[in-house]
Short mmCIF file of C-alpha atoms and ligand atoms in Angstrom, two decimals:
data_model
loop_
_atom_site.label_atom_id
_atom_site.label_comp_id
_atom_site.label_asym_id
_atom_site.label_seq_id
_atom_site.Cartn_x
_atom_site.Cartn_y
_atom_site.Cartn_z
CA MET V 1 33.39 121.44 160.22
CA LYS V 2 30.23 121.67 162.37
CA ARG V 3 30.75 120.71 166.06
CA ARG V 4 28.25 118.15 167.38
CA SER V 5 26.19 119.30 170.37
CA LYS V 6 26.77 117.69 173.77
CA THR V 7 23.34 116.04 173.60
CA SER V 8 23.86 114.39 170.23
CA ALA V 9 27.33 113.24 171.34
CA ALA V 10 25.73 111.64 174.44
CA ARG V 11 23.16 109.91 172.26
CA ALA V 12 25.90 108.62 169.97
CA GLN V 13 27.70 107.07 172.98
CA TRP V 14 24.56 105.32 174.23
CA THR V 15 24.29 101.69 173.04
CA LYS V 16 21.41 100.13 175.04
CA LYS V 17 17.98 99.57 173.48
CA HIS V 18 16.16 99.03 176.80
CA LEU V 19 16.50 100.17 180.40
CA LEU V 20 15.80 97.02 182.40
CA GLY V 21 17.89 97.59 185.51
CA ILE V 22 20.92 99.33 186.97
CA GLU V 23 22.72 95.99 187.27
CA ASP V 24 23.06 95.99 183.44
CA LEU V 25 24.58 99.49 183.26
CA THR V 26 28.24 100.47 183.44
CA LYS V 27 29.45 103.36 185.58
CA GLU V 28 29.96 105.34 182.35
CA GLU V 29 26.37 104.71 181.22
CA ILE V 30 25.02 105.85 184.60
CA LEU V 31 27.13 109.02 184.39
CA LEU V 32 25.95 109.63 180.82
CA ILE V 33 22.32 109.59 182.01
CA LEU V 34 23.10 111.86 185.00
CA ASP V 35 25.00 114.36 182.85
CA GLN V 36 22.24 114.36 180.24
CA ALA V 37 19.69 114.95 183.02
CA GLU V 38 21.59 118.07 184.15
CA GLY V 39 20.72 119.75 180.86
CA PHE V 40 17.08 118.70 181.07
CA ARG V 41 16.88 119.93 184.69
CA GLU V 42 17.52 123.42 183.31
CA ILE V 43 14.82 122.98 180.66
CA ILE V 44 12.10 122.02 183.16
CA GLU V 45 12.73 125.29 185.03
CA ARG V 46 11.97 127.37 181.91
CA ALA V 47 8.72 129.30 181.47
CA ILE V 48 7.92 127.00 178.55
CA PRO V 49 9.48 123.70 179.62
CA LYS V 50 9.36 121.93 176.29
CA VAL V 51 11.84 120.92 173.58
CA PRO V 52 11.17 119.09 170.30
CA ALA V 53 13.71 116.27 170.88
CA LEU V 54 11.19 113.38 170.67
CA ARG V 55 8.69 114.89 168.25
CA GLY V 56 7.07 112.05 166.27
CA LYS V 57 7.79 109.39 168.92
CA THR V 58 4.98 107.63 170.79
CA ILE V 59 5.48 106.42 174.36
CA VAL V 60 3.06 104.12 176.17
CA ASN V 61 2.71 104.01 179.96
CA LEU V 62 1.65 100.48 180.95
CA PHE V 63 1.31 100.42 184.73
CA CYS V 64 -0.02 97.18 186.19
CA GLU V 65 0.59 98.37 189.77
CA PRO V 66 -0.45 101.67 191.38
CA SER V 67 1.84 104.69 190.98
CA THR V 68 1.65 108.43 191.52
CA ARG V 69 5.20 109.72 191.05
CA THR V 70 6.71 107.38 188.46
CA ARG V 71 3.75 107.30 186.07
CA THR V 72 3.21 111.07 186.19
CA SER V 73 6.92 111.73 185.95
CA PHE V 74 7.34 109.54 182.84
CA GLU V 75 4.31 111.15 181.22
CA LEU V 76 5.59 114.66 181.96
CA ALA V 77 9.09 113.71 180.79
CA ALA V 78 7.69 112.46 177.48
CA LYS V 79 5.52 115.57 177.04
CA ARG V 80 8.44 117.91 177.88
CA LEU V 81 10.30 116.22 175.00
CA SER V 82 7.27 116.62 172.67
CA ALA V 83 6.55 112.87 172.38
CA ASP V 84 2.96 111.63 172.08
CA THR V 85 1.89 109.69 175.18
CA VAL V 86 -0.71 107.02 175.82
CA ASN V 87 -1.68 105.78 179.28
CA ILE V 88 -3.19 102.32 179.52
CA ALA V 89 -5.25 101.67 182.63
CA MET V 90 -4.87 97.92 183.10
CA ALA V 91 -8.05 97.75 185.18
CA ALA V 92 -10.02 98.97 182.14
CA SER V 93 -8.10 97.01 179.50
CA SER V 94 -8.65 93.65 177.82
CA PHE V 95 -6.09 92.26 180.27
CA GLN V 96 -9.17 91.87 182.49
CA LYS V 97 -10.70 89.56 179.83
CA GLY V 98 -7.70 87.27 179.94
CA GLU V 99 -5.43 88.81 177.29
CA THR V 100 -1.77 88.14 178.07
CA LEU V 101 0.69 90.93 178.70
CA LYS V 102 2.68 89.78 175.64
CA ASP V 103 -0.42 90.06 173.41
CA THR V 104 -1.27 93.43 174.98
CA VAL V 105 2.18 94.80 174.12
CA ARG V 106 2.24 93.28 170.61
CA ASN V 107 -1.20 94.76 169.83
CA ILE V 108 -0.10 98.17 171.07
CA GLU V 109 3.07 97.82 169.00
CA ALA V 110 0.95 97.15 165.89
CA MET V 111 -0.39 100.71 166.29
CA LYS V 112 3.20 102.00 165.82
CA ILE V 113 4.69 102.98 169.10
CA ASP V 114 8.32 103.46 170.07
CA MET V 115 8.60 102.80 173.80
CA VAL V 116 6.73 101.04 176.57
CA ILE V 117 7.18 102.08 180.20
CA ILE V 118 6.17 99.06 182.24
CA ARG V 119 5.48 98.64 185.97
CA HIS V 120 4.54 95.17 187.17
CA SER V 121 4.32 93.28 190.45
CA SER V 122 6.42 90.40 189.07
CA ALA V 123 10.19 90.58 188.80
CA GLY V 124 11.45 89.98 185.27
CA VAL V 125 8.41 91.21 183.31
CA PRO V 126 10.31 94.09 181.59
CA LYS V 127 13.05 91.67 180.47
CA PHE V 128 10.45 89.20 179.21
CA LEU V 129 8.68 91.92 177.21
CA SER V 130 11.97 93.14 175.74
CA GLY V 131 12.14 89.80 173.93
CA CYS V 132 8.61 90.08 172.49
CA THR V 133 8.57 93.53 170.91
CA LYS V 134 10.65 95.88 168.77
CA ALA V 135 9.69 98.79 171.05
CA ALA V 136 12.17 99.97 173.68
CA ILE V 137 11.20 98.77 177.16
CA VAL V 138 11.75 100.85 180.28
CA ASN V 139 11.42 99.21 183.67
CA ALA V 140 9.35 101.45 185.96
CA GLY V 141 9.56 98.93 188.83
CA ASP V 142 9.26 95.13 188.65
CA GLY V 143 8.29 93.38 191.87
CA ALA V 144 11.09 93.46 194.41
CA HIS V 145 13.71 93.35 191.64
CA GLU V 146 14.66 96.81 190.30
CA HIS V 147 13.39 100.38 189.96
CA PRO V 148 16.19 101.84 187.83
CA THR V 149 14.89 105.36 187.26
CA GLN V 150 14.26 105.79 191.00
CA ALA V 151 17.91 104.93 191.71
CA LEU V 152 19.06 107.27 188.93
CA LEU V 153 17.04 110.17 190.33
CA ASP V 154 18.29 109.35 193.83
CA VAL V 155 21.97 109.46 192.86
CA PHE V 156 21.30 112.55 190.71
CA THR V 157 19.80 114.27 193.79
CA MET V 158 22.75 113.22 196.00
CA ARG V 159 25.24 114.51 193.43
CA LYS V 160 23.32 117.79 193.05
CA HIS V 161 23.32 118.44 196.81
CA LEU V 162 26.69 117.00 197.82
CA GLY V 163 28.70 117.50 194.62
CA ARG V 164 29.84 113.86 194.28
CA ILE V 165 28.87 110.24 194.82
CA GLU V 166 32.32 108.69 195.21
CA GLY V 167 33.23 108.27 198.87
CA LEU V 168 29.78 109.27 200.20
CA ASN V 169 28.38 107.24 203.12
CA VAL V 170 24.82 106.31 202.23
CA SER V 171 22.56 104.39 204.62
CA ILE V 172 19.46 102.71 203.24
CA ILE V 173 17.01 102.01 206.04
CA GLY V 174 13.84 99.93 206.20
CA ASP V 175 12.26 97.05 204.35
CA ILE V 176 15.30 95.99 202.33
CA ALA V 177 13.92 92.54 201.44
CA HIS V 178 10.94 93.82 199.48
CA SER V 179 12.56 96.92 198.06
CA ARG V 180 13.37 97.26 194.37
CA VAL V 181 14.51 100.79 195.24
CA ALA V 182 17.12 99.41 197.66
CA ARG V 183 18.46 96.94 195.09
CA SER V 184 18.73 99.53 192.28
CA ASN V 185 20.26 102.10 194.66
CA ILE V 186 22.89 99.62 195.83
CA TRP V 187 23.88 98.80 192.24
CA ALA V 188 24.10 102.49 191.30
CA LEU V 189 25.89 103.64 194.45
CA LYS V 190 28.45 100.83 194.41
CA LYS V 191 29.20 101.39 190.71
CA LEU V 192 29.75 105.10 191.46
CA GLY V 193 32.05 104.44 194.44
CA ALA V 194 29.84 105.20 197.48
CA ASN V 195 30.00 103.32 200.78
CA VAL V 196 26.59 101.73 201.37
CA THR V 197 25.09 100.60 204.68
CA VAL V 198 21.74 98.82 204.89
CA SER V 199 19.70 98.63 208.08
CA GLY V 200 16.29 97.39 209.14
CA PRO V 201 14.64 94.56 211.04
CA LYS V 202 16.37 91.19 210.57
CA THR V 203 13.09 89.83 209.19
CA MET V 204 13.31 92.41 206.36
CA MET V 205 16.97 91.81 205.54
CA PRO V 206 17.73 89.36 202.71
CA ALA V 207 20.38 86.72 203.37
CA ARG V 208 23.94 87.38 202.12
CA MET V 209 23.41 91.11 201.55
CA GLU V 210 27.14 91.62 202.19
CA GLU V 211 27.80 89.91 198.85
CA MET V 212 26.47 93.11 197.19
CA GLY V 213 29.37 94.97 198.84
CA VAL V 214 27.30 96.68 201.54
CA ARG V 215 27.66 96.92 205.34
CA VAL V 216 24.70 95.43 207.22
CA VAL V 217 23.87 96.89 210.66
CA TYR V 218 20.86 96.27 212.85
CA ASP V 219 21.50 99.15 215.25
CA ILE V 220 19.79 102.21 213.84
CA GLY V 221 22.15 104.59 215.67
CA ALA V 222 25.12 102.93 213.94
CA ALA V 223 23.35 103.21 210.56
CA ILE V 224 22.75 106.94 211.05
CA LYS V 225 26.17 107.80 212.52
CA GLY V 226 28.58 109.13 209.90
CA ALA V 227 26.02 108.91 207.06
CA ASP V 228 25.95 111.71 204.49
CA VAL V 229 22.61 110.46 203.22
CA LEU V 230 19.77 108.51 204.84
CA ASN V 231 17.56 106.94 202.18
CA VAL V 232 14.54 105.82 204.17
CA LEU V 233 12.30 103.19 202.58
CA ARG V 234 8.60 102.49 202.79
CA ILE V 235 7.45 99.44 204.71
CA GLN V 236 5.84 97.44 201.90
CA LEU V 237 2.96 95.73 203.68
CA GLU V 238 1.45 94.70 200.33
CA ARG V 239 4.48 92.47 199.60
CA GLN V 240 4.63 90.84 203.07
CA GLU V 241 2.75 87.54 203.13
CA THR V 242 2.83 87.48 206.95
CA PRO V 243 3.61 90.48 209.18
CA LEU V 244 7.38 90.85 209.61
CA PHE V 245 7.33 92.92 212.80
CA PRO V 246 5.05 92.88 215.86
CA GLY V 247 3.41 96.25 215.15
CA THR V 248 3.85 99.77 213.87
CA ARG V 249 4.77 101.09 217.33
CA GLU V 250 7.55 98.52 217.59
CA TYR V 251 8.89 99.51 214.17
CA VAL V 252 8.84 103.22 214.99
CA LYS V 253 10.65 102.58 218.28
CA CYS V 254 13.43 100.51 216.68
CA PHE V 255 13.85 102.00 213.19
CA GLY V 256 11.70 105.12 212.79
CA ILE V 257 13.63 108.24 211.76
CA ASP V 258 12.58 111.28 213.76
CA LYS V 259 14.08 114.57 214.95
CA GLU V 260 15.28 113.15 218.26
CA ARG V 261 17.06 110.21 216.65
CA LEU V 262 18.64 112.55 214.08
CA ALA V 263 19.75 115.01 216.79
CA LYS V 264 21.36 112.16 218.71
CA HIS V 265 23.16 110.33 215.89
CA ALA V 266 23.19 112.21 212.58
CA LYS V 267 25.75 114.52 210.98
CA LYS V 268 24.32 117.99 211.17
CA ASP V 269 23.75 118.38 207.43
CA VAL V 270 22.63 114.82 206.61
CA LEU V 271 20.35 114.53 203.55
CA ILE V 272 17.01 112.83 204.24
CA MET V 273 15.61 111.00 201.22
CA HIS V 274 12.58 108.78 200.64
CA PRO V 275 11.32 107.38 197.32
CA GLY V 276 7.67 107.82 198.36
CA PRO V 277 4.94 107.15 199.11
CA ILE V 278 5.74 107.83 202.78
CA ASN V 279 4.02 106.07 205.66
CA ARG V 280 4.14 109.22 207.77
CA GLY V 281 4.74 108.54 211.44
CA VAL V 282 6.11 105.07 210.65
CA GLU V 283 9.44 105.04 208.80
CA LEU V 284 9.66 108.86 208.90
CA SER V 285 8.16 111.32 211.38
CA GLN V 286 6.41 114.45 210.07
CA ASP V 287 9.24 116.70 211.25
CA ALA V 288 11.93 114.56 209.60
CA ALA V 289 9.97 114.23 206.34
CA ASP V 290 9.36 117.97 206.08
CA GLY V 291 12.46 119.21 207.92
CA GLU V 292 15.30 121.36 206.61
CA TYR V 293 17.44 118.38 205.52
CA SER V 294 14.66 116.64 203.62
CA VAL V 295 15.16 116.64 199.83
CA ILE V 296 12.18 114.38 199.13
CA LEU V 297 10.32 116.80 196.85
CA ASP V 298 13.56 117.65 195.09
CA GLN V 299 13.91 113.94 194.30
CA VAL V 300 10.48 114.08 192.67
CA LYS V 301 11.40 117.16 190.62
CA ASN V 302 14.72 115.63 189.54
CA GLY V 303 12.83 112.50 188.51
CA VAL V 304 11.33 114.32 185.51
CA ALA V 305 14.77 115.44 184.27
CA VAL V 306 16.28 112.00 184.79
CA ARG V 307 13.40 110.30 182.95
CA MET V 308 13.71 112.83 180.12
CA ALA V 309 17.36 111.79 179.85
CA VAL V 310 16.44 108.09 179.78
CA LEU V 311 13.73 108.55 177.11
CA PHE V 312 16.01 110.76 175.05
CA LEU V 313 18.94 108.31 175.10
CA LEU V 314 16.73 105.30 174.37
CA SER V 315 14.93 107.06 171.56
CA VAL V 316 17.56 106.09 169.02
CA SER V 317 16.81 102.43 168.45
CA LYS V 318 19.92 100.25 168.37
N1 CP T 1 8.77 106.10 194.07
C1 CP T 1 7.76 105.52 193.42
O1 CP T 1 7.93 104.56 192.67
O2 CP T 1 6.54 106.10 193.65
P1 CP T 1 5.18 105.67 192.92
O3 CP T 1 4.85 104.25 193.38
O4 CP T 1 4.16 106.67 193.33
O5 CP T 1 5.45 105.67 191.44
#
Protein backbone atom coordinates (compact mmCIF):
# COMPACT_ATOMS: atom_id res chain seq x y z
CA MET A 1 0.00 0.00 0.00
CA LYS A 2 1.28 3.50 -0.88
CA ARG A 3 2.21 5.67 2.15
CA ARG A 4 0.63 9.14 2.15
CA SER A 5 3.10 12.04 2.25
CA LYS A 6 3.33 14.20 5.38
CA THR A 7 1.83 17.15 3.47
CA SER A 8 -1.25 15.30 2.25
CA ALA A 9 -1.75 13.85 5.74
CA ALA A 10 -1.64 17.40 7.16
CA ARG A 11 -4.18 18.55 4.60
CA ALA A 12 -6.44 15.62 5.47
CA GLN A 13 -6.36 16.65 9.17
CA TRP A 14 -7.26 20.27 8.41
CA THR A 15 -11.00 20.98 8.71
CA LYS A 16 -11.38 24.79 8.54
CA LYS A 17 -12.59 26.54 5.37
CA HIS A 18 -11.44 30.03 6.42
CA LEU A 19 -8.71 31.56 8.57
CA LEU A 20 -10.50 34.34 10.44
CA GLY A 21 -8.52 34.49 13.67
CA ILE A 22 -6.31 32.58 16.08
CA GLU A 23 -9.11 32.58 18.67
CA ASP A 24 -10.96 30.04 16.45
CA LEU A 25 -8.00 27.65 16.18
CA THR A 26 -7.09 24.77 18.49
CA LYS A 27 -3.54 24.20 19.69
CA GLU A 28 -3.37 21.22 17.30
CA GLU A 29 -4.43 23.36 14.32
CA ILE A 30 -1.79 25.97 15.15
CA LEU A 31 0.86 23.25 15.38
CA LEU A 32 -0.32 21.75 12.08
CA ILE A 33 0.26 25.11 10.35
CA LEU A 34 3.68 25.58 12.01
CA ASP A 35 4.82 22.05 11.09
CA GLN A 36 3.58 22.49 7.52
CA ALA A 37 5.47 25.81 7.34
CA GLU A 38 8.73 24.05 8.30
CA GLY A 39 8.61 22.13 5.02
CA PHE A 40 7.83 25.26 3.01
CA ARG A 41 10.66 27.16 4.76
CA GLU A 42 13.04 24.69 3.12
CA ILE A 43 11.40 25.20 -0.29
CA ILE A 44 11.79 29.00 -0.24
CA GLU A 45 15.55 28.56 0.26
CA ARG A 46 15.88 26.53 -2.96
CA ALA A 47 17.38 27.97 -6.15
CA ILE A 48 13.96 27.58 -7.77
CA PRO A 49 11.58 28.20 -4.87
CA LYS A 50 8.43 26.90 -6.47
CA VAL A 51 6.21 23.81 -6.15
CA PRO A 52 3.02 22.95 -8.07
CA ALA A 53 0.81 22.41 -4.98
CA LEU A 54 -1.79 25.10 -5.85
CA ARG A 55 -1.62 24.95 -9.64
CA GLY A 56 -5.04 25.89 -11.04
CA LYS A 57 -6.10 27.86 -7.94
CA THR A 58 -6.71 31.61 -8.07
CA ILE A 59 -6.05 33.80 -5.04
CA VAL A 60 -7.17 37.43 -4.75
CA ASN A 61 -5.43 39.99 -2.53
CA LEU A 62 -8.03 42.55 -1.43
CA PHE A 63 -6.25 45.08 0.77
CA CYS A 64 -8.38 48.02 1.91
CA GLU A 65 -5.60 49.32 4.20
CA PRO A 66 -1.93 49.92 3.37
CA SER A 67 0.50 47.00 3.66
CA THR A 68 4.04 46.19 2.58
CA ARG A 69 4.90 42.90 4.29
CA THR A 70 1.59 41.04 4.48
CA ARG A 71 0.39 41.78 0.94
CA THR A 72 3.75 40.97 -0.65
CA SER A 73 4.18 37.91 1.53
CA PHE A 74 0.76 36.48 0.58
CA GLU A 75 1.42 37.16 -3.09
CA LEU A 76 4.83 35.49 -2.95
CA ALA A 77 3.41 32.57 -0.95
CA ALA A 78 0.72 32.03 -3.60
CA LYS A 79 3.25 32.29 -6.45
CA ARG A 80 5.68 29.88 -4.71
CA LEU A 81 2.79 27.37 -4.68
CA SER A 82 2.05 28.04 -8.39
CA ALA A 83 -1.37 29.66 -7.78
CA ASP A 84 -2.57 32.50 -10.02
CA THR A 85 -2.75 35.78 -8.11
CA VAL A 86 -4.76 38.96 -8.57
CA ASN A 87 -4.17 42.16 -6.61
CA ILE A 88 -7.06 44.57 -6.30
CA ALA A 89 -6.11 48.15 -5.52
CA MET A 90 -9.17 49.43 -3.67
CA ALA A 91 -8.29 53.05 -4.47
CA ALA A 92 -8.66 52.23 -8.18
CA SER A 93 -11.67 49.92 -7.87
CA SER A 94 -15.43 50.44 -8.16
CA PHE A 95 -15.49 50.53 -4.36
CA GLN A 96 -14.72 54.23 -4.93
CA LYS A 97 -18.01 54.53 -6.88
CA GLY A 98 -19.99 53.19 -3.96
CA GLU A 99 -19.95 49.43 -4.62
CA THR A 100 -20.19 47.48 -1.37
CA LEU A 101 -17.47 45.13 -0.24
CA LYS A 102 -19.98 42.24 -0.42
CA ASP A 103 -20.77 43.06 -4.07
CA THR A 104 -17.06 43.47 -4.81
CA VAL A 105 -16.31 40.00 -3.46
CA ARG A 106 -19.34 38.36 -5.13
CA ASN A 107 -18.38 39.88 -8.51
CA ILE A 108 -14.81 38.67 -8.13
CA GLU A 109 -16.15 35.26 -7.15
CA ALA A 110 -18.21 35.15 -10.37
CA MET A 111 -14.89 35.15 -12.26
CA LYS A 112 -14.02 31.83 -10.53
CA ILE A 113 -11.60 32.39 -7.75
CA ASP A 114 -10.74 30.17 -4.80
CA MET A 115 -9.52 32.43 -2.00
CA VAL A 116 -9.70 36.05 -0.92
CA ILE A 117 -7.05 37.54 1.36
CA ILE A 118 -8.70 40.53 3.00
CA ARG A 119 -7.26 43.41 5.05
CA HIS A 120 -9.70 45.98 6.36
CA SER A 121 -9.77 48.75 8.96
CA SER A 122 -12.99 47.37 10.51
CA ALA A 123 -12.99 44.42 12.87
CA GLY A 124 -15.24 41.59 11.70
CA VAL A 125 -15.07 42.20 7.93
CA PRO A 126 -13.41 38.82 7.15
CA LYS A 127 -16.08 36.98 9.16
CA PHE A 128 -18.83 38.95 7.42
CA LEU A 129 -17.40 38.11 3.98
CA SER A 130 -17.07 34.43 4.88
CA GLY A 131 -20.87 34.35 5.01
CA CYS A 132 -21.29 35.95 1.55
CA THR A 133 -19.03 33.86 -0.67
CA LYS A 134 -18.03 30.28 -1.41
CA ALA A 135 -14.36 31.35 -1.62
CA ALA A 136 -12.09 30.73 1.36
CA ILE A 137 -11.46 33.93 3.32
CA VAL A 138 -8.12 34.69 4.98
CA ASN A 139 -7.93 37.53 7.48
CA ALA A 140 -4.84 39.65 6.74
CA GLY A 141 -5.66 42.06 9.59
CA ASP A 142 -9.07 43.46 10.57
CA GLY A 143 -9.04 46.69 12.56
CA ALA A 144 -7.76 46.16 16.08
CA HIS A 145 -9.22 42.63 16.15
CA GLU A 146 -6.85 39.97 14.76
CA HIS A 147 -3.88 39.47 12.44
CA PRO A 148 -3.66 35.67 12.52
CA THR A 149 -0.84 35.08 10.04
CA GLN A 150 1.35 37.63 11.85
CA ALA A 151 0.90 35.70 15.11
CA LEU A 152 1.60 32.42 13.32
CA LEU A 153 4.84 33.73 11.82
CA ASP A 154 5.79 35.20 15.20
CA VAL A 155 5.39 31.91 17.08
CA PHE A 156 7.06 30.06 14.18
CA THR A 157 10.07 32.41 14.52
CA MET A 158 10.19 31.96 18.32
CA ARG A 159 10.06 28.18 17.95
CA LYS A 160 12.76 28.23 15.27
CA HIS A 161 15.15 30.26 17.43
CA LEU A 162 14.34 28.92 20.89
CA GLY A 163 13.21 25.37 20.07
CA ARG A 164 9.85 25.57 21.88
CA ILE A 165 6.96 27.83 22.82
CA GLU A 166 5.75 26.08 25.97
CA GLY A 167 7.14 27.76 29.08
CA LEU A 168 8.69 30.72 27.21
CA ASN A 169 8.34 34.17 28.80
CA VAL A 170 7.13 36.54 26.10
CA SER A 171 6.63 40.27 26.73
CA ILE A 172 4.52 42.25 24.29
CA ILE A 173 5.28 45.94 24.63
CA GLY A 174 3.57 49.04 23.27
CA ASP A 175 0.17 50.05 21.99
CA ILE A 176 -1.77 46.99 23.16
CA ALA A 177 -5.20 48.63 22.84
CA HIS A 178 -5.00 49.19 19.09
CA SER A 179 -2.99 46.11 18.23
CA ARG A 180 -4.48 43.19 16.32
CA VAL A 181 -0.98 41.69 16.44
CA ALA A 182 -1.05 41.72 20.26
CA ARG A 183 -4.46 40.04 20.39
CA SER A 184 -3.55 37.29 17.89
CA ASN A 185 -0.17 36.73 19.58
CA ILE A 186 -1.80 36.37 22.99
CA TRP A 187 -4.26 33.77 21.67
CA ALA A 188 -1.49 31.80 19.95
CA LEU A 189 1.03 32.00 22.79
CA LYS A 190 -1.48 31.08 25.50
CA LYS A 191 -2.79 28.12 23.47
CA LEU A 192 0.82 26.91 23.04
CA GLY A 193 1.66 27.26 26.75
CA ALA A 194 3.82 30.43 26.91
CA ASN A 195 3.76 32.93 29.78
CA VAL A 196 2.69 36.29 28.36
CA THR A 197 3.31 39.75 29.82
CA VAL A 198 1.89 42.90 28.26
CA SER A 199 3.28 46.36 28.95
CA GLY A 200 2.74 49.89 27.70
CA PRO A 201 1.20 53.18 28.76
CA LYS A 202 -2.00 52.79 30.81
CA THR A 203 -3.82 54.80 28.14
CA MET A 204 -2.93 52.07 25.60
CA MET A 205 -3.89 49.13 27.80
CA PRO A 206 -7.41 47.71 27.36
CA ALA A 207 -9.43 47.07 30.52
CA ARG A 208 -9.49 43.53 31.94
CA MET A 209 -6.49 42.30 29.93
CA GLU A 210 -5.78 39.81 32.73
CA GLU A 211 -8.89 37.90 31.64
CA MET A 212 -6.88 36.79 28.57
CA GLY A 213 -4.47 35.05 30.98
CA VAL A 214 -1.66 37.59 30.69
CA ARG A 215 0.39 39.53 33.27
CA VAL A 216 0.02 43.31 32.95
CA VAL A 217 2.97 45.48 34.07
CA TYR A 218 3.51 49.19 33.61
CA ASP A 219 7.18 49.19 34.59
CA ILE A 220 9.19 48.54 31.45
CA GLY A 221 12.14 47.12 33.43
CA ALA A 222 9.82 44.49 34.94
CA ALA A 223 8.45 43.65 31.47
CA ILE A 224 11.96 43.12 30.09
CA LYS A 225 13.39 41.23 33.09
CA GLY A 226 13.27 37.46 32.61
CA ALA A 227 11.73 37.68 29.12
CA ASP A 228 12.95 35.25 26.47
CA VAL A 229 11.26 37.33 23.78
CA LEU A 230 10.36 41.02 23.53
CA ASN A 231 7.72 41.56 20.86
CA VAL A 232 7.74 45.32 20.43
CA LEU A 233 4.68 46.88 18.78
CA ARG A 234 4.22 49.92 16.61
CA ILE A 235 2.48 52.94 18.08
CA GLN A 236 -0.61 53.11 15.87
CA LEU A 237 -1.22 56.84 15.62
CA GLU A 238 -3.73 56.27 12.79
CA ARG A 239 -6.07 54.40 15.18
CA GLN A 240 -5.82 56.92 18.06
CA GLU A 241 -8.66 59.44 17.94
CA THR A 242 -6.86 61.69 20.45
CA PRO A 243 -3.16 61.45 21.38
CA LEU A 244 -2.68 58.84 24.12
CA PHE A 245 0.68 60.10 25.40
CA PRO A 246 2.14 63.59 25.80
CA GLY A 247 4.77 63.22 23.06
CA THR A 248 7.23 60.94 21.34
CA ARG A 249 10.04 61.90 23.72
CA GLU A 250 7.89 60.91 26.69
CA TYR A 251 7.10 57.55 25.09
CA VAL A 252 10.74 56.82 24.30
CA LYS A 253 11.75 57.70 27.86
CA CYS A 254 9.14 55.43 29.47
CA PHE A 255 8.76 52.53 27.02
CA GLY A 256 11.32 52.79 24.21
CA ILE A 257 13.53 49.72 23.81
CA ASP A 258 17.17 50.64 23.31
CA LYS A 259 20.61 49.16 23.97
CA GLU A 260 20.96 50.75 27.41
CA ARG A 261 17.59 49.49 28.61
CA LEU A 262 18.38 46.02 27.25
CA ALA A 263 21.83 46.00 28.90
CA LYS A 264 20.25 46.95 32.22
CA HIS A 265 17.26 44.57 32.30
CA ALA A 266 17.31 41.93 29.55
CA LYS A 267 18.53 38.33 29.50
CA LYS A 268 21.68 38.31 27.43
CA ASP A 269 20.22 36.34 24.53
CA VAL A 270 16.72 37.87 24.46
CA LEU A 271 15.01 37.79 21.03
CA ILE A 272 13.89 41.20 19.76
CA MET A 273 10.84 41.02 17.50
CA HIS A 274 8.65 43.62 15.81
CA PRO A 275 5.83 43.02 13.30
CA GLY A 276 6.74 46.14 11.31
CA PRO A 277 6.55 48.80 10.13
CA ILE A 278 8.91 50.18 12.79
CA ASN A 279 8.77 53.75 14.05
CA ARG A 280 12.56 53.87 14.39
CA GLY A 281 13.72 55.86 17.38
CA VAL A 282 10.29 55.57 19.01
CA GLU A 283 9.34 52.06 20.13
CA LEU A 284 12.73 50.67 19.03
CA SER A 285 16.10 52.40 18.74
CA GLN A 286 18.23 51.83 15.62
CA ASP A 287 20.73 49.72 17.55
CA ALA A 288 18.03 47.51 19.09
CA ALA A 289 16.19 47.09 15.76
CA ASP A 290 19.35 46.10 13.90
CA GLY A 291 21.29 44.54 16.78
CA GLU A 292 22.52 40.97 17.16
CA TYR A 293 19.36 39.77 18.96
CA SER A 294 16.94 41.24 16.44
CA VAL A 295 15.10 38.60 14.36
CA ILE A 296 12.82 41.10 12.64
CA LEU A 297 13.85 40.27 9.07
CA ASP A 298 13.72 36.57 9.89
CA GLN A 299 10.08 37.11 10.90
CA VAL A 300 9.45 38.56 7.45
CA LYS A 301 11.15 35.63 5.71
CA ASN A 302 9.26 33.09 7.84
CA GLY A 303 6.03 34.90 6.96
CA VAL A 304 6.20 33.57 3.39
CA ALA A 305 6.55 29.95 4.58
CA VAL A 306 3.77 30.35 7.14
CA ARG A 307 1.42 31.90 4.57
CA MET A 308 2.26 29.12 2.10
CA ALA A 309 1.19 26.66 4.80
CA VAL A 310 -2.08 28.54 5.40
CA LEU A 311 -2.94 28.76 1.67
CA PHE A 312 -2.02 25.11 1.17
CA LEU A 313 -4.17 23.85 4.06
CA LEU A 314 -7.13 26.03 3.11
CA SER A 315 -6.93 25.06 -0.53
CA VAL A 316 -9.03 21.96 -0.01
CA SER A 317 -12.51 23.40 0.37
CA LYS A 318 -14.49 21.84 3.22
N1 LIG B 1 3.16 43.36 9.91
C1 LIG B 1 2.35 43.89 9.00
O1 LIG B 1 1.14 43.65 8.97
O2 LIG B 1 2.98 44.72 8.11
P1 LIG B 1 2.26 45.41 6.85
O3 LIG B 1 1.25 46.41 7.41
O4 LIG B 1 3.35 46.06 6.07
O5 LIG B 1 1.55 44.33 6.10
